[in-house]
GROMACS .gro file of C-alpha atoms in nm:
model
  234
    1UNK     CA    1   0.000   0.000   0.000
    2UNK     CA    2   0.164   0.332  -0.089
    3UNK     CA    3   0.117   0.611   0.153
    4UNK     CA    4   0.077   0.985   0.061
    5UNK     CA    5   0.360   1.223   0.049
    6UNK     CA    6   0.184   1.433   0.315
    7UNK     CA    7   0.149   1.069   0.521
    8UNK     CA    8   0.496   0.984   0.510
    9UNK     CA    9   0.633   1.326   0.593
   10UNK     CA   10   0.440   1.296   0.928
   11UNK     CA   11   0.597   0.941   0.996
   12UNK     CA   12   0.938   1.042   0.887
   13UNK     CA   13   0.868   1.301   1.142
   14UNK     CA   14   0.692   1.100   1.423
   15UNK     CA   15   1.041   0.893   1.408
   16UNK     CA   16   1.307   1.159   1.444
   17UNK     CA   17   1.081   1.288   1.745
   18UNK     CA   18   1.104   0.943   1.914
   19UNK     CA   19   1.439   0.901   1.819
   20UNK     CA   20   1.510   1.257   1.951
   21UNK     CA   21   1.317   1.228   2.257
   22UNK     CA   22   1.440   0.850   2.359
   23UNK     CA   23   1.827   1.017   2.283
   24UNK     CA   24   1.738   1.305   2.531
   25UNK     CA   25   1.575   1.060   2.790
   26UNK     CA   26   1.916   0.839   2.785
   27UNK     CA   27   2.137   1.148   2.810
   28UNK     CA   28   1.965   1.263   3.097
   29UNK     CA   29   1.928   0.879   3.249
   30UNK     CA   30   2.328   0.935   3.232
   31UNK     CA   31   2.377   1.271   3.396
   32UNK     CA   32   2.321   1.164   3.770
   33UNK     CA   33   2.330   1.441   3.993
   34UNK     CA   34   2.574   1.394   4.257
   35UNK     CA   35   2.415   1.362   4.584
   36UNK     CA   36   2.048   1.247   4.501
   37UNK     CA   37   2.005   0.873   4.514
   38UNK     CA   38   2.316   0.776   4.642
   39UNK     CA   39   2.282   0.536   4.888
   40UNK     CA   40   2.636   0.395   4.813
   41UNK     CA   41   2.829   0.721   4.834
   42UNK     CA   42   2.584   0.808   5.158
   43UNK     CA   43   2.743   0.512   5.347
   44UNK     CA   44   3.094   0.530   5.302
   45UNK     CA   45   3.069   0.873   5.504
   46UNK     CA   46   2.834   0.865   5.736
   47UNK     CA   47   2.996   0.711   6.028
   48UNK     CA   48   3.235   1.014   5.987
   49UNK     CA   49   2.953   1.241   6.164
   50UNK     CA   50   2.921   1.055   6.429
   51UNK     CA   51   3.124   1.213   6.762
   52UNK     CA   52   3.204   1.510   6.928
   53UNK     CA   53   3.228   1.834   6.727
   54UNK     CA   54   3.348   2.038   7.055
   55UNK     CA   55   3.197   2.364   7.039
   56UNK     CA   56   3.408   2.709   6.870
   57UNK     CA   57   3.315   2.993   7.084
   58UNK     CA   58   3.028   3.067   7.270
   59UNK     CA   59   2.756   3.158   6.961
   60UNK     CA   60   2.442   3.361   7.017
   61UNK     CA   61   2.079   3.305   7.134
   62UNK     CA   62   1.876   3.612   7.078
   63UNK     CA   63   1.554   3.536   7.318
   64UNK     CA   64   1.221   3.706   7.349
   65UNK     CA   65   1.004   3.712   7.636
   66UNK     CA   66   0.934   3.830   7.973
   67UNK     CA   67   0.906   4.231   7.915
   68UNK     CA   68   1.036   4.137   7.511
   69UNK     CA   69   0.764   3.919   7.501
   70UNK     CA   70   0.713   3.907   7.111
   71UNK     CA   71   0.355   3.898   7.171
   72UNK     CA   72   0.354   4.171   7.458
   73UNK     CA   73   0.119   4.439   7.391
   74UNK     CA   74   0.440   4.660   7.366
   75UNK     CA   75   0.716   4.585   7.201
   76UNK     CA   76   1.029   4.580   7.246
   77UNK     CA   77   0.973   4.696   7.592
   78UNK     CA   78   1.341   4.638   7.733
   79UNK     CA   79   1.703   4.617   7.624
   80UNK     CA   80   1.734   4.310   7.390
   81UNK     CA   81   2.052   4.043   7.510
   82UNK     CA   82   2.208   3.781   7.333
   83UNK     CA   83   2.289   3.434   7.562
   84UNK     CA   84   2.541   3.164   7.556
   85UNK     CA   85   2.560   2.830   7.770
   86UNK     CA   86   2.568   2.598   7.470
   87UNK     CA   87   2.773   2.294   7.487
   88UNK     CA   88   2.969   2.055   7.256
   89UNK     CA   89   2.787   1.897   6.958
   90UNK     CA   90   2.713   1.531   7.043
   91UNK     CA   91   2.637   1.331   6.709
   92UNK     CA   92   2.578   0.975   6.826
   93UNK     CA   93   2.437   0.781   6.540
   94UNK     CA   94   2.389   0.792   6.177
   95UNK     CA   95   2.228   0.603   5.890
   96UNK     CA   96   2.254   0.616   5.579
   97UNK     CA   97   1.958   0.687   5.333
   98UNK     CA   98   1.940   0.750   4.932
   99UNK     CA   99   1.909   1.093   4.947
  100UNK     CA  100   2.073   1.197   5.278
  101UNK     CA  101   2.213   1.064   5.621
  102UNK     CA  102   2.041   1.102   5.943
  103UNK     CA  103   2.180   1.185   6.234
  104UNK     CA  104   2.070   1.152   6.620
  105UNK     CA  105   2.220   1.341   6.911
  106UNK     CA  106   2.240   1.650   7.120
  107UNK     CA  107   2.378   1.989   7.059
  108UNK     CA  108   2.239   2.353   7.199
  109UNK     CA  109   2.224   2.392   7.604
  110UNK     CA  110   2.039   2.110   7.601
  111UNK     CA  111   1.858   1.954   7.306
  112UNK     CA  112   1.858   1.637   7.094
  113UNK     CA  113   1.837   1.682   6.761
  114UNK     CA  114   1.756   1.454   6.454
  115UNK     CA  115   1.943   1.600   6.118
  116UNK     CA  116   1.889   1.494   5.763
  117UNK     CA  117   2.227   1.562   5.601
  118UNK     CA  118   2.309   1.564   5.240
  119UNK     CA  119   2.542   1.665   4.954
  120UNK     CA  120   2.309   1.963   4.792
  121UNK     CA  121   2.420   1.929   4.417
  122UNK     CA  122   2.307   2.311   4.373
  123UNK     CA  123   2.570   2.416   4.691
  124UNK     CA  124   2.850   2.151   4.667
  125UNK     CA  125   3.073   2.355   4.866
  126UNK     CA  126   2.919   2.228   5.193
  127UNK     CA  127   2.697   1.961   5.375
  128UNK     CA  128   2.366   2.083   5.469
  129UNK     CA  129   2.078   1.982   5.664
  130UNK     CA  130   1.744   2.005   5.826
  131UNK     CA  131   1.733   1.997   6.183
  132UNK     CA  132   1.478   1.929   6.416
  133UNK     CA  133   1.489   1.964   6.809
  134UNK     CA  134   1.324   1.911   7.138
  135UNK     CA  135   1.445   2.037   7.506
  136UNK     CA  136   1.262   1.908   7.814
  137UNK     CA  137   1.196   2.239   7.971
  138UNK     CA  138   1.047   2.041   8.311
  139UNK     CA  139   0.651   1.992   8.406
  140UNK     CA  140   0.572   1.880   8.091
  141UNK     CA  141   0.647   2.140   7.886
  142UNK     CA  142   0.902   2.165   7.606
  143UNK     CA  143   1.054   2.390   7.325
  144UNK     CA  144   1.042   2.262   6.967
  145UNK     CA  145   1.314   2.401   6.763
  146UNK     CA  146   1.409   2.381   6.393
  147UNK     CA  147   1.651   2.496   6.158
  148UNK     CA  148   1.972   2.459   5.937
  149UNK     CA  149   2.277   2.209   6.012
  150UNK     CA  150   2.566   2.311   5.809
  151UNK     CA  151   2.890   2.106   5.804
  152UNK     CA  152   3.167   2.194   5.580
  153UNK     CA  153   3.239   1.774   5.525
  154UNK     CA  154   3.197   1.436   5.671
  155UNK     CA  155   3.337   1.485   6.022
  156UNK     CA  156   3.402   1.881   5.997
  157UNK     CA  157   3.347   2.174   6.171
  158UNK     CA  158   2.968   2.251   6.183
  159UNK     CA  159   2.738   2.593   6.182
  160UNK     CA  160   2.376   2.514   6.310
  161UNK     CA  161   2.092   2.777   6.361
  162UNK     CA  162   1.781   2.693   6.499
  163UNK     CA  163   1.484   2.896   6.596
  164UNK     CA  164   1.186   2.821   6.805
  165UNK     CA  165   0.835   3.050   6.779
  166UNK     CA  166   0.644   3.150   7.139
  167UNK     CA  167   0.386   2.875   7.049
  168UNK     CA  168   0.626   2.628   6.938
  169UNK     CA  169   0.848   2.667   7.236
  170UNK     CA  170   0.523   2.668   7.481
  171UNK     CA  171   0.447   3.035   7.567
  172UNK     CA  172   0.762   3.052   7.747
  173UNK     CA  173   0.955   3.198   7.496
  174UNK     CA  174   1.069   3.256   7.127
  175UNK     CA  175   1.405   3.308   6.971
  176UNK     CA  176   1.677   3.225   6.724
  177UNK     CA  177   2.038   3.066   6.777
  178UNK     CA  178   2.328   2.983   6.624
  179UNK     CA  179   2.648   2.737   6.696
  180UNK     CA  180   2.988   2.619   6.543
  181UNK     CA  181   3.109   2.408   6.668
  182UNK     CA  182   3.494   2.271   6.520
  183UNK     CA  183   3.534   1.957   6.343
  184UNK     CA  184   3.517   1.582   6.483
  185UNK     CA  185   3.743   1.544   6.828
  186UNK     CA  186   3.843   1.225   6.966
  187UNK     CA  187   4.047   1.367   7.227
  188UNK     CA  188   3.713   1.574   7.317
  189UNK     CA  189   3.577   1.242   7.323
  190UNK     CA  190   3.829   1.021   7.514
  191UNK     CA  191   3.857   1.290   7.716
  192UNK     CA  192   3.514   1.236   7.901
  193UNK     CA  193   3.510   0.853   7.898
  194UNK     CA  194   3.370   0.756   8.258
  195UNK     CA  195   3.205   1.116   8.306
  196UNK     CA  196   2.872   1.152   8.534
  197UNK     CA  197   2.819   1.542   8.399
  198UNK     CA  198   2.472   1.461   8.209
  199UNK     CA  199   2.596   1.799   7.938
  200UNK     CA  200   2.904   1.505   7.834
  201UNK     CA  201   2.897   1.354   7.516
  202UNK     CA  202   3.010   1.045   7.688
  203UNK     CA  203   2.646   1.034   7.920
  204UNK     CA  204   2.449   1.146   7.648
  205UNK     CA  205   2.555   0.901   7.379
  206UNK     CA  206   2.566   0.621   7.642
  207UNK     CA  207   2.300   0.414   7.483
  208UNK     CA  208   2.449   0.448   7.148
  209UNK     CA  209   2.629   0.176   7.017
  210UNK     CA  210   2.796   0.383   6.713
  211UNK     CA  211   2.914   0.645   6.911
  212UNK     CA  212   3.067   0.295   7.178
  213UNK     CA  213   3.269   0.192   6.855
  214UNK     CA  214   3.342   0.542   6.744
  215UNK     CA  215   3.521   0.562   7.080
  216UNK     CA  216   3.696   0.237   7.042
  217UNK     CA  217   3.815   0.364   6.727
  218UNK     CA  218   3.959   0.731   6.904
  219UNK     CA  219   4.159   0.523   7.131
  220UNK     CA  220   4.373   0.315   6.930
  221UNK     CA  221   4.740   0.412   6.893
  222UNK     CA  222   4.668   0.392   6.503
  223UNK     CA  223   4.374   0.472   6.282
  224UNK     CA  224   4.178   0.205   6.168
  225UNK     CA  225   4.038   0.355   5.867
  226UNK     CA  226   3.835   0.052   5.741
  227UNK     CA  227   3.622   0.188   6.035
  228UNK     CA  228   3.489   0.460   5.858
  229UNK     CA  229   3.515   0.695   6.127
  230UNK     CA  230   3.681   1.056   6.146
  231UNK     CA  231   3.856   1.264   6.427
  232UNK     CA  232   4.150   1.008   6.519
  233UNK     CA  233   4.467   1.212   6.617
  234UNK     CA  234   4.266   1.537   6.674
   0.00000   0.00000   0.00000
């Protein structure tokens, strides 16, 4: 059967879109975009985390409340202050996860965190993350933080700001704060082993195996590197 001319134009045609289009969807298949479903690349680092990034300074929490209540009927009513009191950065487990690791453990004055951490293709100069938080602030009542966990690489120094609003931190206050903290320390580590101050690392990791074998790892005379782990000799 012959076709018309105007009929095989718009076959001819139909093909070199196909053609075109399945070319484009292989190219693209072949471009993968570093960090995003990389479960393989995710857990050859992610034990690195995992330890004590002691803390660099003494950062800044700007609060409101009392007469800078930021729902006062005035406001501000009083001379604003920044506060300190924030301890070492305790990150005692990790998994990893296609797109991301997650971390567990306890940073701020006195709040444990959970951290999805990740490679961000569009900012590959840095690891970033979402962080979530909770501090028991006694009778029931706690603050709810969240905010960014920046870390410059697997087992570096690390910038985290968090912010809580009046109603998510229970009427008793609002604010935002920020950290660094230095990069992975196992002599900040080893040095608390046996500890009974509840702000260590050391108590409040205690139920972690990881951060057990991350200390096992900070005490050998040589690096083990098989382990996966970072902060050895520092």
């Amino acid at each position: 059967m012959k076709l018309s001319t105007a009929t095989a134009i718009i076959n001819i045609s139909s093909t070199l879109v196909y053609a075109k289009t399945s070319k484009s969807a292989k190219t693209e298949a072949a471009k993968k975009i570093s960090g995003v479903d990389d479960l393989e690349g995710y857990a050859m680092v992610a034990k690195k985390f995992i330890g004590v990034n002691p803390k660099n300074g003494d950062g800044s929490g700007f609060i409101l409340r009392a007469d800078n209540d930021i729902k006062g009927d005035v406001f501000p009513d009083a001379t604003i202050v920044s506060n300190t009191g924030r301890n070492n950065m305790c990150t005692c487990d990790c998994v990893p996860g296609p797109d991301g690791i997650g971390c567990v453990g306890w940073a701020g004055i006195a709040f444990r965190y959970g951290s999805l951490l990740w490679k961000n293709p569009f900012e590959p100069s840095s690891w970033q993350g979402q962080m979530q938080a909770y501090q028991d602030a006694g009778n029931d009542v706690g603050l709810n933080f969240m905010g960014d966990d920046i870390r410059m690489r697997p087992g570096g120094s690390v910038i985290y700001n968090v912010a809580c609003t009046d109603q998510s931190c229970s009427g008793l206050l609002s604010g935002v704060f920020r950290q660094s903290n230095s990069e992975v320390s196992c002599a900040a580590g080893l040095a608390e082993v046996g500890s009974t101050d509840e702000t260590s690392c050391f108590m409040r990791c205690k139920n972690a195996q990881a951060y057990t074998d991350w200390l096992a790892y900070c005490a050998a005379d040589e690096e083990d590197e098989s382990l996966g782990f970072s902060g050895h000799g520092m």
